[in-house]
Coordinates of C-alpha atoms in Angstrom, one line a residue:
X1 CA 151.4 111.9 105.2
X2 CA 149.8 114.9 104.5
X3 CA 150.4 116.7 101.4
X4 CA 153.0 119.5 101.7
X5 CA 152.1 122.6 101.7
X6 CA 151.3 124.3 98.1
X7 CA 151.0 120.7 96.8
X8 CA 147.9 120.2 94.7
X9 CA 145.7 117.8 96.2
X10 CA 144.7 114.7 94.2
X11 CA 140.7 113.7 94.1
X12 CA 140.0 111.2 96.4
X13 CA 138.0 108.3 95.3
X14 CA 134.6 108.9 95.8
X15 CA 134.8 112.6 94.6
X16 CA 136.6 111.2 90.8
X17 CA 133.7 108.2 91.0
X18 CA 131.1 110.9 91.4
X19 CA 132.5 112.7 88.9
X20 CA 132.5 109.4 86.2
X21 CA 128.5 108.8 87.9
X22 CA 128.4 112.1 85.9
X23 CA 129.8 111.9 83.0
X24 CA 127.7 108.6 82.4
X25 CA 124.6 110.0 83.4
X26 CA 125.3 113.0 81.1
X27 CA 125.8 110.5 78.7
X28 CA 122.7 108.2 79.4
X29 CA 120.1 111.6 79.8
X30 CA 121.5 112.8 75.8
X31 CA 121.0 109.5 74.2
X32 CA 117.5 109.2 76.1
X33 CA 116.2 113.0 74.9
X34 CA 118.0 111.6 71.1
X35 CA 115.5 108.3 71.5
X36 CA 112.2 110.7 72.3
X37 CA 113.0 113.3 69.4
X38 CA 113.2 110.4 67.4
X39 CA 109.9 108.4 68.4
X40 CA 108.1 111.8 68.0
X41 CA 109.8 112.2 64.4
X42 CA 108.4 108.7 63.4
X43 CA 105.4 108.9 64.8
X44 CA 104.7 112.1 62.7
X45 CA 106.1 110.4 60.0
X46 CA 104.3 107.1 60.5
X47 CA 102.2 107.1 57.2
X48 CA 105.3 107.2 55.1
X49 CA 106.7 104.0 57.2
X50 CA 103.8 102.0 56.2
X51 CA 104.0 102.0 52.7
X52 CA 107.1 103.5 51.5
X53 CA 107.2 102.7 47.7
X54 CA 103.7 104.6 47.7
X55 CA 102.7 107.3 50.3
X56 CA 103.4 110.7 48.9
X57 CA 102.5 113.7 50.9
X58 CA 98.4 114.0 50.7
X59 CA 99.0 118.1 50.4
X60 CA 102.2 118.8 48.7
X61 CA 103.3 115.7 45.8
X62 CA 105.3 117.4 43.4
X63 CA 107.9 118.4 45.8
X64 CA 108.2 114.9 47.3
X65 CA 108.8 113.5 43.5
X66 CA 111.0 116.1 43.2
X67 CA 113.2 115.0 46.1
X68 CA 112.9 111.7 45.2
X69 CA 114.8 112.8 41.8
X70 CA 117.3 115.1 43.5
X71 CA 118.3 112.1 46.0
X72 CA 118.6 109.5 43.2
X73 CA 120.7 112.0 41.4
X74 CA 122.6 112.8 44.7
X75 CA 123.4 108.9 44.9
X76 CA 124.8 108.6 41.0
X77 CA 127.1 111.6 42.3
X78 CA 128.3 109.2 44.9
X79 CA 128.8 106.0 43.6
X80 CA 129.8 106.7 39.9
X81 CA 131.5 110.5 40.2
X82 CA 129.1 112.0 37.7
X83 CA 128.7 116.2 37.7
X84 CA 126.4 117.6 40.6
X85 CA 125.6 121.2 39.6
X86 CA 124.4 120.5 36.8
X87 CA 121.7 117.9 34.7
X88 CA 120.7 117.0 31.3
X89 CA 118.4 114.2 33.3
X90 CA 116.2 116.5 33.1
X91 CA 114.2 119.1 31.0
X92 CA 116.3 117.6 27.7
X93 CA 118.2 119.2 26.4
X94 CA 118.5 122.3 28.2
X95 CA 118.9 120.3 31.5
X96 CA 118.9 122.0 34.9
X97 CA 121.1 124.5 36.6
X98 CA 120.7 122.2 39.9
X99 CA 122.3 124.8 42.2
X100 CA 119.7 127.0 41.4
X101 CA 117.7 124.5 42.3
X102 CA 117.5 123.1 45.8
X103 CA 119.7 119.7 45.2
X104 CA 120.7 118.8 48.7
X105 CA 123.3 117.0 47.4
X106 CA 125.2 117.6 51.6
X107 CA 121.9 114.6 52.3
X108 CA 122.1 113.1 49.1
X109 CA 125.5 111.8 48.8
X110 CA 125.8 111.3 52.6
X111 CA 122.7 108.8 52.3
X112 CA 123.7 107.9 48.6
X113 CA 124.0 103.7 49.9
X114 CA 120.8 103.5 51.0
X115 CA 119.0 105.6 47.7
X116 CA 120.9 102.8 46.9
X117 CA 120.1 100.0 48.4
X118 CA 116.2 100.9 49.2
X119 CA 115.0 103.9 46.5
X120 CA 114.5 107.4 47.4
X121 CA 111.1 107.3 48.9
X122 CA 112.7 105.1 52.1
X123 CA 116.0 107.6 51.7
X124 CA 113.6 110.6 52.0
X125 CA 111.1 108.8 54.9
X126 CA 114.5 108.5 56.4
X127 CA 115.8 112.0 56.1
X128 CA 112.6 113.5 57.4
X129 CA 112.9 111.8 60.7
X130 CA 116.6 112.7 60.8
X131 CA 115.7 115.9 60.2
X132 CA 113.1 117.0 62.5
X133 CA 114.7 114.9 65.4
X134 CA 118.3 115.9 64.6
X135 CA 117.0 120.2 64.9
X136 CA 115.4 119.3 68.4
X137 CA 118.2 117.5 69.1
X138 CA 121.3 120.0 68.3
X139 CA 118.6 122.9 70.2
X140 CA 118.5 120.9 72.9
X141 CA 122.3 120.2 73.3
X142 CA 122.7 124.4 72.6
X143 CA 120.5 125.3 75.3
X144 CA 121.4 122.6 78.3
X145 CA 124.9 123.8 78.0
X146 CA 125.0 127.4 76.9
X147 CA 122.0 129.2 77.5
X148 CA 120.2 127.3 80.7
X149 CA 120.6 124.7 83.9
X150 CA 117.4 122.9 83.8
X151 CA 117.8 120.0 80.8
X152 CA 113.7 119.7 81.1
X153 CA 113.6 122.6 80.3
X154 CA 116.0 122.6 77.2
X155 CA 114.4 119.4 76.1
X156 CA 111.2 121.4 76.1
X157 CA 112.6 123.9 74.1
X158 CA 114.2 121.4 71.8
X159 CA 111.1 120.2 70.9
X160 CA 110.0 123.0 69.9
X161 CA 112.5 123.4 67.8
X162 CA 112.3 120.5 65.9
X163 CA 108.2 119.7 65.7
X164 CA 107.4 123.6 65.3
X165 CA 104.6 124.3 63.4
X166 CA 106.3 125.6 60.9
X167 CA 108.8 122.6 61.1
X168 CA 105.8 119.7 60.6
X169 CA 104.3 121.9 57.5
X170 CA 107.6 121.8 55.3
X171 CA 107.1 118.1 56.7
X172 CA 104.6 117.3 53.3
X173 CA 107.2 118.0 50.9
X174 CA 111.0 119.5 52.1
X175 CA 113.4 117.8 53.7
X176 CA 115.7 120.6 52.6
X177 CA 113.5 123.0 55.4
X178 CA 113.0 120.3 58.0
X179 CA 116.5 119.7 57.9
X180 CA 117.8 122.8 60.0
X181 CA 120.0 120.6 62.7
X182 CA 123.5 122.4 61.2
X183 CA 121.8 125.7 62.2
X184 CA 122.2 125.3 66.3
X185 CA 126.1 124.7 65.5
X186 CA 126.2 127.4 62.8
X187 CA 125.1 129.9 66.4
X188 CA 127.5 128.2 69.0
X189 CA 130.5 128.6 66.4
X190 CA 129.6 131.7 65.8
X191 CA 129.0 133.1 69.1
X192 CA 132.7 131.2 70.1
X193 CA 134.6 133.2 67.8
X194 CA 134.2 135.9 70.9
X195 CA 136.7 133.7 72.8
X196 CA 140.0 135.0 72.8
X197 CA 142.4 132.4 71.4
X198 CA 142.2 130.2 68.7
X199 CA 140.8 132.6 65.9
X200 CA 141.8 129.8 62.8
X201 CA 141.1 126.9 64.6
X202 CA 137.7 128.2 65.1
X203 CA 137.2 130.2 61.8
X204 CA 137.3 126.9 60.3
X205 CA 135.4 125.1 61.2
X206 CA 132.5 127.7 61.3
X207 CA 133.7 127.7 57.5
X208 CA 133.1 124.3 57.0
X209 CA 129.4 124.4 59.0
X210 CA 128.9 127.2 56.8
X211 CA 129.9 124.9 53.8
X212 CA 128.2 121.8 54.2
X213 CA 124.6 124.2 55.2
X214 CA 125.3 125.7 51.5
X215 CA 124.8 122.2 50.4
X216 CA 121.3 121.3 52.4
X217 CA 119.6 124.4 52.0
X218 CA 121.0 128.1 50.8
X219 CA 117.9 130.1 52.2
X220 CA 118.3 128.5 56.0
X221 CA 122.2 129.7 55.9
X222 CA 120.6 132.9 54.4
X223 CA 118.7 133.6 57.4
X224 CA 120.3 132.2 60.3
X225 CA 123.5 134.8 59.0
X226 CA 120.7 137.5 58.8
X227 CA 119.6 136.2 62.4
X228 CA 123.3 136.3 64.1
X229 CA 124.2 139.4 62.6
X230 CA 121.3 141.3 64.2
X231 CA 121.4 139.0 67.2
X232 CA 125.4 139.6 67.3
X233 CA 124.7 144.0 66.8
X234 CA 122.5 144.4 69.7
X235 CA 124.0 141.8 72.2
X236 CA 127.2 144.1 71.0
X237 CA 125.1 147.7 71.7
X238 CA 123.8 146.1 74.4
X239 CA 127.0 146.2 75.9
X240 CA 129.7 147.8 74.7
X241 CA 132.2 147.9 77.1
X242 CA 131.9 144.1 78.0
X243 CA 131.9 143.6 74.0
X244 CA 135.0 145.3 72.6
X245 CA 138.1 143.3 74.2
X246 CA 136.2 140.5 72.3
X247 CA 135.8 142.6 69.0
X248 CA 139.5 141.5 67.3
X249 CA 139.5 137.7 68.3
X250 CA 135.7 137.6 66.1
X251 CA 136.3 139.9 63.4
X252 CA 139.4 137.6 62.9
X253 CA 137.6 134.8 63.5
X254 CA 135.1 135.2 60.9
X255 CA 137.2 136.6 58.5
X256 CA 138.7 133.0 58.3
X257 CA 135.6 131.5 57.7
X258 CA 134.4 133.8 55.1
X259 CA 137.8 133.3 53.3
X260 CA 137.6 129.4 53.6
X261 CA 133.6 129.1 52.5
X262 CA 133.8 131.9 49.9
X263 CA 137.0 129.5 48.0
X264 CA 135.3 125.8 48.8
X265 CA 131.6 127.8 47.6
X266 CA 132.9 129.9 44.6
X267 CA 132.5 128.1 42.2
X268 CA 129.3 126.1 42.7
X269 CA 127.7 129.9 43.5
X270 CA 129.0 130.6 40.5
X271 CA 127.7 128.2 38.4
X272 CA 124.3 129.2 40.2
X273 CA 124.0 132.8 39.6
X274 CA 125.6 132.5 35.6
X275 CA 125.9 129.0 35.1
X276 CA 123.4 127.3 32.4
X277 CA 119.7 127.2 33.2
X278 CA 120.5 130.1 35.6
X279 CA 117.9 132.8 37.0
X280 CA 117.4 135.9 38.8
X281 CA 114.3 135.7 41.0
X282 CA 111.6 133.1 42.5
X283 CA 109.1 133.2 40.2
X284 CA 106.6 136.2 40.7
X285 CA 103.5 134.0 41.4
X286 CA 106.1 133.3 45.2
X287 CA 107.6 136.5 45.5
X288 CA 105.5 138.2 47.7
X289 CA 103.9 134.9 49.7
X290 CA 104.4 136.5 53.1
X291 CA 103.0 135.7 56.6
X292 CA 99.6 137.4 57.5
X293 CA 100.4 138.7 61.2
X294 CA 97.1 137.3 62.4
X295 CA 98.9 134.1 62.0
X296 CA 101.0 134.2 64.7
X297 CA 99.3 134.3 67.6
X298 CA 96.6 131.1 65.6
X299 CA 97.3 127.7 65.3
X300 CA 98.3 125.8 62.6
X301 CA 96.0 123.0 60.7
X302 CA 98.7 120.2 61.8
X303 CA 98.9 121.2 66.0
X304 CA 96.1 119.5 67.7
X305 CA 94.5 122.9 68.7
X306 CA 94.6 124.2 64.9
X307 CA 92.2 123.4 62.2
X308 CA 91.7 123.0 58.2
X309 CA 89.4 125.9 58.4
X310 CA 91.4 128.6 61.1
X311 CA 94.4 128.1 59.2
X312 CA 93.6 128.3 55.7
X313 CA 92.1 131.9 55.6
X314 CA 96.2 132.9 57.7
X315 CA 98.5 131.3 54.7
X316 CA 98.6 130.9 50.8
X317 CA 99.5 127.0 51.4
X318 CA 99.2 123.8 53.4
X319 CA 103.2 123.6 53.7
X320 CA 103.4 127.1 54.5
X321 CA 101.8 128.0 57.6
X322 CA 105.4 129.2 59.1
X323 CA 104.5 131.1 62.0
X324 CA 101.7 129.9 63.7
X325 CA 103.3 130.4 67.2
X326 CA 100.0 130.1 69.1
X327 CA 98.8 132.9 71.9
X328 CA 99.4 130.8 74.4
X329 CA 103.5 130.7 74.3
X330 CA 103.7 134.7 72.5
X331 CA 102.4 135.2 76.6
X332 CA 104.6 132.3 77.7
X333 CA 107.6 134.9 75.5
X334 CA 105.8 137.7 77.5
X335 CA 106.2 136.7 80.0
X336 CA 109.9 135.3 79.8
X337 CA 110.5 138.9 78.8
X338 CA 110.2 140.5 81.5
X339 CA 111.5 137.7 84.4
X340 CA 115.0 138.0 82.0
X341 CA 114.3 141.9 80.9
X342 CA 118.1 142.5 83.2
X343 CA 120.1 140.7 80.9
X344 CA 121.0 141.3 77.7
X345 CA 120.7 137.7 75.6
X346 CA 117.2 138.7 76.3
X347 CA 117.4 142.1 74.4
X348 CA 119.3 140.9 71.8
X349 CA 116.8 138.1 71.1
X350 CA 113.5 139.7 71.4
X351 CA 115.3 142.6 68.5
X352 CA 116.3 139.4 66.2
X353 CA 112.4 138.2 66.8
X354 CA 111.2 141.9 66.3
X355 CA 112.7 142.3 63.2
X356 CA 112.0 138.9 61.4
X357 CA 108.4 139.2 62.1
X358 CA 108.4 142.6 60.9
X359 CA 110.1 141.5 57.5
X360 CA 108.2 138.4 57.2
X361 CA 105.1 140.4 57.0
X362 CA 106.3 141.0 53.5
X363 CA 105.9 144.3 51.0
X364 CA 102.3 144.8 52.1
X365 CA 101.1 143.5 55.9
X366 CA 97.6 142.2 56.2
X367 CA 95.8 140.8 59.4
X368 CA 93.3 138.4 58.5
X369 CA 93.8 138.4 55.0
X370 CA 92.3 141.8 55.0
X371 CA 95.4 144.9 53.6
X372 CA 96.1 147.4 56.0
X373 CA 97.6 149.6 53.5
X374 CA 101.0 149.6 55.5
X375 CA 104.2 148.8 53.3
X376 CA 106.6 146.5 55.3
X377 CA 110.2 146.2 56.2
X378 CA 110.3 143.7 53.3
X379 CA 109.2 146.6 50.5
X380 CA 113.2 148.3 50.7
X381 CA 115.5 145.2 50.5
X382 CA 112.6 142.3 47.9
X383 CA 115.0 143.3 44.9
X384 CA 117.8 143.6 45.8
X385 CA 120.1 140.8 44.4
X386 CA 119.9 137.5 46.6
X387 CA 117.0 139.1 48.6
X388 CA 114.2 138.4 45.7
X389 CA 115.4 134.8 45.9
X390 CA 114.0 135.3 49.7
X391 CA 110.0 134.2 50.0
X392 CA 109.3 136.2 52.5
X393 CA 106.9 133.8 54.4
X394 CA 109.8 132.2 55.5
X395 CA 111.4 134.3 57.4
X396 CA 108.5 133.2 60.5
X397 CA 110.8 130.3 60.7
X398 CA 113.3 132.3 62.9
X399 CA 111.6 133.4 65.5
X400 CA 111.2 129.6 65.9
X401 CA 114.1 129.1 68.0
X402 CA 114.4 132.3 69.2
X403 CA 111.0 132.2 70.8
X404 CA 112.0 128.7 72.0
X405 CA 115.4 130.7 74.0
X406 CA 113.5 133.0 75.4
X407 CA 110.8 130.7 77.1
X408 CA 113.7 128.5 78.1
X409 CA 115.0 132.1 79.5
X410 CA 112.4 132.5 81.6
X411 CA 111.5 129.2 83.2
X412 CA 114.9 128.4 83.9
X413 CA 114.8 131.8 86.0
X414 CA 111.8 130.6 87.6
X415 CA 113.2 127.3 88.7
X416 CA 116.4 128.8 89.6
X417 CA 114.2 131.3 92.3
X418 CA 112.5 128.7 93.5
X419 CA 115.3 126.4 94.2
X420 CA 116.2 129.4 96.9
X421 CA 112.8 129.3 98.8
X422 CA 111.4 126.6 101.4
X423 CA 109.7 123.4 100.1
X424 CA 106.1 124.0 99.6
X425 CA 107.0 127.6 97.5
X426 CA 109.6 125.9 96.1
X427 CA 107.1 122.7 95.1
X428 CA 104.1 125.3 93.8
X429 CA 107.0 127.4 91.7
X430 CA 108.0 124.0 90.0
X431 CA 104.6 123.2 89.3
X432 CA 103.7 126.3 87.8
X433 CA 106.6 126.5 85.6
X434 CA 105.5 122.8 84.4
X435 CA 102.1 123.8 84.2
X436 CA 102.8 127.0 81.6
X437 CA 105.4 125.1 79.7
X438 CA 103.4 121.9 78.7
X439 CA 100.2 125.5 78.5
X440 CA 102.4 126.9 75.7
X441 CA 103.5 124.0 73.8
X442 CA 100.8 121.3 74.2
X443 CA 98.6 123.4 72.4
X444 CA 100.8 123.0 69.3
X445 CA 102.2 118.8 69.1
X446 CA 102.1 118.0 65.9
X447 CA 99.6 115.7 64.0
X448 CA 100.6 113.4 61.9
X449 CA 101.7 113.8 58.1
X450 CA 98.9 113.1 56.1
X451 CA 99.3 110.8 52.7
X452 CA 98.0 109.4 49.7
X453 CA 98.9 106.8 47.8
X454 CA 99.8 106.8 44.1
X455 CA 99.9 104.3 42.1
X456 CA 102.3 100.9 42.3
X457 CA 104.9 101.4 40.3
X458 CA 105.1 99.6 37.5
X459 CA 107.3 96.3 36.3
X460 CA 108.7 99.2 33.5
X461 CA 110.5 100.6 35.9
X462 CA 111.2 97.6 38.4
X463 CA 112.4 95.1 35.9
X464 CA 114.1 97.6 34.2
X465 CA 112.3 97.2 30.6
X466 CA 113.0 100.9 29.9
X467 CA 116.9 99.8 29.0
X468 CA 114.8 98.5 26.2
X469 CA 113.9 101.9 24.8
X470 CA 116.6 105.1 26.4
X471 CA 119.7 105.8 24.7
X472 CA 122.7 107.6 25.9
X473 CA 121.9 111.7 25.1
X474 CA 118.7 111.1 24.1
X475 CA 114.8 111.0 26.1
X476 CA 111.6 109.3 27.2
X477 CA 108.7 112.0 27.2
X478 CA 106.3 111.4 28.8
X479 CA 102.2 111.5 28.1
X480 CA 101.3 114.1 29.1
X481 CA 104.4 115.7 29.7
X482 CA 106.1 116.0 33.0
X483 CA 105.8 118.7 35.2
X484 CA 104.0 119.8 38.5
X485 CA 100.9 118.0 37.5
X486 CA 102.2 115.1 35.4
X487 CA 104.7 114.1 38.2
X488 CA 105.1 110.2 36.9
X489 CA 108.3 110.3 34.8
X490 CA 110.3 112.0 37.3
X491 CA 109.2 109.0 39.9
X492 CA 110.0 106.6 37.4
X493 CA 113.2 108.3 36.7
X494 CA 114.2 108.8 40.6
X495 CA 113.3 105.3 41.3
X496 CA 114.8 103.9 38.4
X497 CA 118.5 105.8 40.1
X498 CA 118.1 108.0 37.0
X499 CA 119.0 105.5 34.4
X500 CA 116.8 107.5 31.6
X501 CA 116.6 111.3 30.7
X502 CA 113.0 113.1 30.5
X503 CA 111.6 115.8 28.7
X504 CA 110.2 118.0 30.6
X505 CA 110.0 117.9 34.7
X506 CA 109.1 120.1 37.9
X507 CA 112.1 122.0 38.7
X508 CA 113.1 125.9 38.8
X509 CA 114.2 127.4 35.7
X510 CA 114.7 130.9 33.5
X511 CA 111.8 131.6 31.5
X512 CA 112.0 132.5 27.7
X513 CA 110.0 135.6 27.6
X514 CA 110.5 139.1 30.0
X515 CA 113.3 141.0 31.1
X516 CA 113.7 140.1 34.9
X517 CA 115.4 137.0 33.8
X518 CA 112.5 135.2 36.8
X519 CA 112.5 132.0 37.0
X520 CA 109.7 129.7 36.5
X521 CA 108.1 126.4 37.4
X522 CA 108.3 123.7 34.5
X523 CA 109.8 123.6 31.2
X524 CA 108.3 126.7 29.1
X525 CA 105.2 124.6 27.7
X526 CA 105.8 123.4 24.4
X527 CA 102.9 122.6 21.8
X528 CA 102.9 118.5 22.0
X529 CA 102.4 119.3 25.8
X530 CA 99.9 121.5 25.8
X531 CA 98.2 118.7 23.3
X532 CA 98.2 116.2 25.6
X533 CA 97.8 118.6 28.7
X534 CA 94.2 119.3 27.1
X535 CA 93.5 115.3 26.2
X536 CA 94.8 114.5 29.7
X537 CA 91.8 117.3 31.5
X538 CA 89.1 116.9 29.0
X539 CA 89.1 113.8 27.7
X540 CA 88.2 115.0 24.4
X541 CA 89.9 114.4 21.4
X542 CA 91.6 117.0 19.5
X543 CA 91.1 117.0 15.9
X544 CA 94.8 115.5 14.0
X545 CA 95.9 116.6 11.3
X546 CA 99.1 117.2 8.5
X547 CA 100.3 120.5 11.2
X548 CA 99.6 118.7 14.0
X549 CA 102.0 116.1 13.2
X550 CA 104.7 118.5 12.1
X551 CA 104.6 120.6 15.2
X552 CA 104.4 117.3 17.0
X553 CA 107.9 115.9 14.8
X554 CA 109.3 119.0 15.9
X555 CA 108.5 118.4 19.4
X556 CA 110.3 115.3 20.0
X557 CA 112.6 116.5 17.5
X558 CA 113.9 118.9 20.3
X559 CA 113.0 116.7 22.9
X560 CA 115.5 113.8 21.1
X561 CA 113.0 111.8 22.0
X562 CA 113.9 107.4 22.0
X563 CA 110.6 106.8 22.5
X564 CA 106.9 108.5 24.6
X565 CA 105.9 106.6 27.6
X566 CA 102.6 106.6 28.5
X567 CA 101.6 105.1 32.0
X568 CA 98.3 103.0 31.8
X569 CA 96.8 104.6 35.6
X570 CA 97.3 108.4 34.0
X571 CA 93.8 109.5 33.5
X572 CA 92.2 108.9 30.3
X573 CA 94.6 106.9 29.3
X574 CA 92.1 105.5 27.1
X575 CA 92.0 108.8 24.8
X576 CA 96.1 109.8 25.3
X577 CA 96.7 106.6 24.2
X578 CA 94.3 107.3 20.6
X579 CA 95.8 110.4 20.1
X580 CA 99.7 109.5 20.6
X581 CA 98.6 106.6 18.1
X582 CA 97.3 108.9 15.0
X583 CA 100.2 110.9 15.6
X584 CA 102.8 108.5 14.9
X585 CA 100.9 106.4 12.9
X586 CA 102.3 103.2 15.4
X587 CA 100.5 101.0 17.8
X588 CA 102.0 101.1 20.8
X589 CA 104.0 98.1 22.9
X590 CA 102.6 97.3 25.7
X591 CA 105.5 96.9 28.3
X592 CA 105.5 96.1 31.8
X593 CA 102.6 98.6 32.8
X594 CA 102.9 101.3 30.4
X595 CA 102.4 102.1 26.5
X596 CA 105.6 102.7 24.8
X597 CA 106.2 104.5 20.9
X598 CA 108.7 104.2 19.9
X599 CA 110.7 107.2 18.2
X600 CA 111.3 105.9 13.8

């Protein structure tokens, strides 16, 4: 019997089956995309996995060690509930403000089980893979559901976001920068605030995302917020009448997000800016590190089209090649703007990208390392609170998803047009589009991250022999004293799950001199630290006098030392052993790959 007029008609079995099939196909495609990204991430980080115990980035070992230490700290927070935001286990007795450093609690606590089982080296390598692949997949999801129809285009754009030269550059030690997988969801959650209804629910979700991202990387959160502010303003100005009715809903949800994030982050941020060992501004040595304008069309040294010779003149270091988008991609972005110029989203993306390009150039614009004599817009911001803790060149990283979105819009526009053409023309358009995407992205494809080996961790750590020499509230003083050059103390402490405190360390802390309270790397140098450093570098033994011994004893008292520990693999270890023996008047214990002097 036919359905009565006005009654809803249920879909037939074939239509329902098609929906189920489409749903499962969508799931299968998403899983396939995720696996491809994961495979690429494992390939790029492959050298870490060959030897997890000894492999370290060839160009940035100090940050690798720092993140091992904070991952071990996160595991102790999860296992024992220790205070997360400051520590005395590093830089004894002054300690370190971990909120004022990149403590990645948002990564370290969820992966604490892995750190406790297999050590922070394994967790670091795992987070590199998850960071790269997760960032790529997050952007693929957003692009494929909110920007373009073609999933292959979204896949290519997501790959650019996750494996861009800037992220591969940071993969040489910076898991906080490769882990940008929350950013796509922050973007979507912010844009969804404009939809009517559910303002409280959407605001809560955005507030929770903001809070989590703050415990992964505050700098990324700041750049994302700035990028969204510029994008939303540009989009609103381009389409004011259509946006007018959405403003109340957007502002209402945004207010909820701000209030929730302020409640959750208020105390940690107070510790960061006003707590012990806080500071104001990054070290002077890095505060003006900027992007050379010529770096945008160039290729990074870890891109297959790049080289060390071509990249090193355009950047301050191999771990900060934040732009390097390559001229083919830039040309494709310009073509995409021309193809989609009627769309407001294109203009909003273009404005956002240009603003961040300009800001990334820093206070003085340079081209091929030549100072143009022109001040960049960063000059207006560099000394403002919050902005004085920003390294300008890293603003280039916001240009990456902007370029990916423009590339996706342009390619999708051509493919949409191709669907309305007859087969020969349609096929030609598809082939040209695919070739253009490959031509833009293949030169940027990453090489494997280079690594080098550090000495194998000795039995002093692996067999827990340190327990006979370390006590609560006291420190082990490594010889030379731990800093960004001499890393064994921090590395061994991380692998011992922060079982002992150490003097010194590699971190950001306040300087003892100067009125601006800018940060410095490492602890302020003490007499004994300088003495050990001089001997380790030169191999020359300094004269040991009564005055030398008195200053040495003062430093041991300051550090609350339980023992001095000299790794037997240290450079000029024989001379250092002789020097410490002269200073202490004691013969060291030979303990599991280390010489150890108890402090009497």
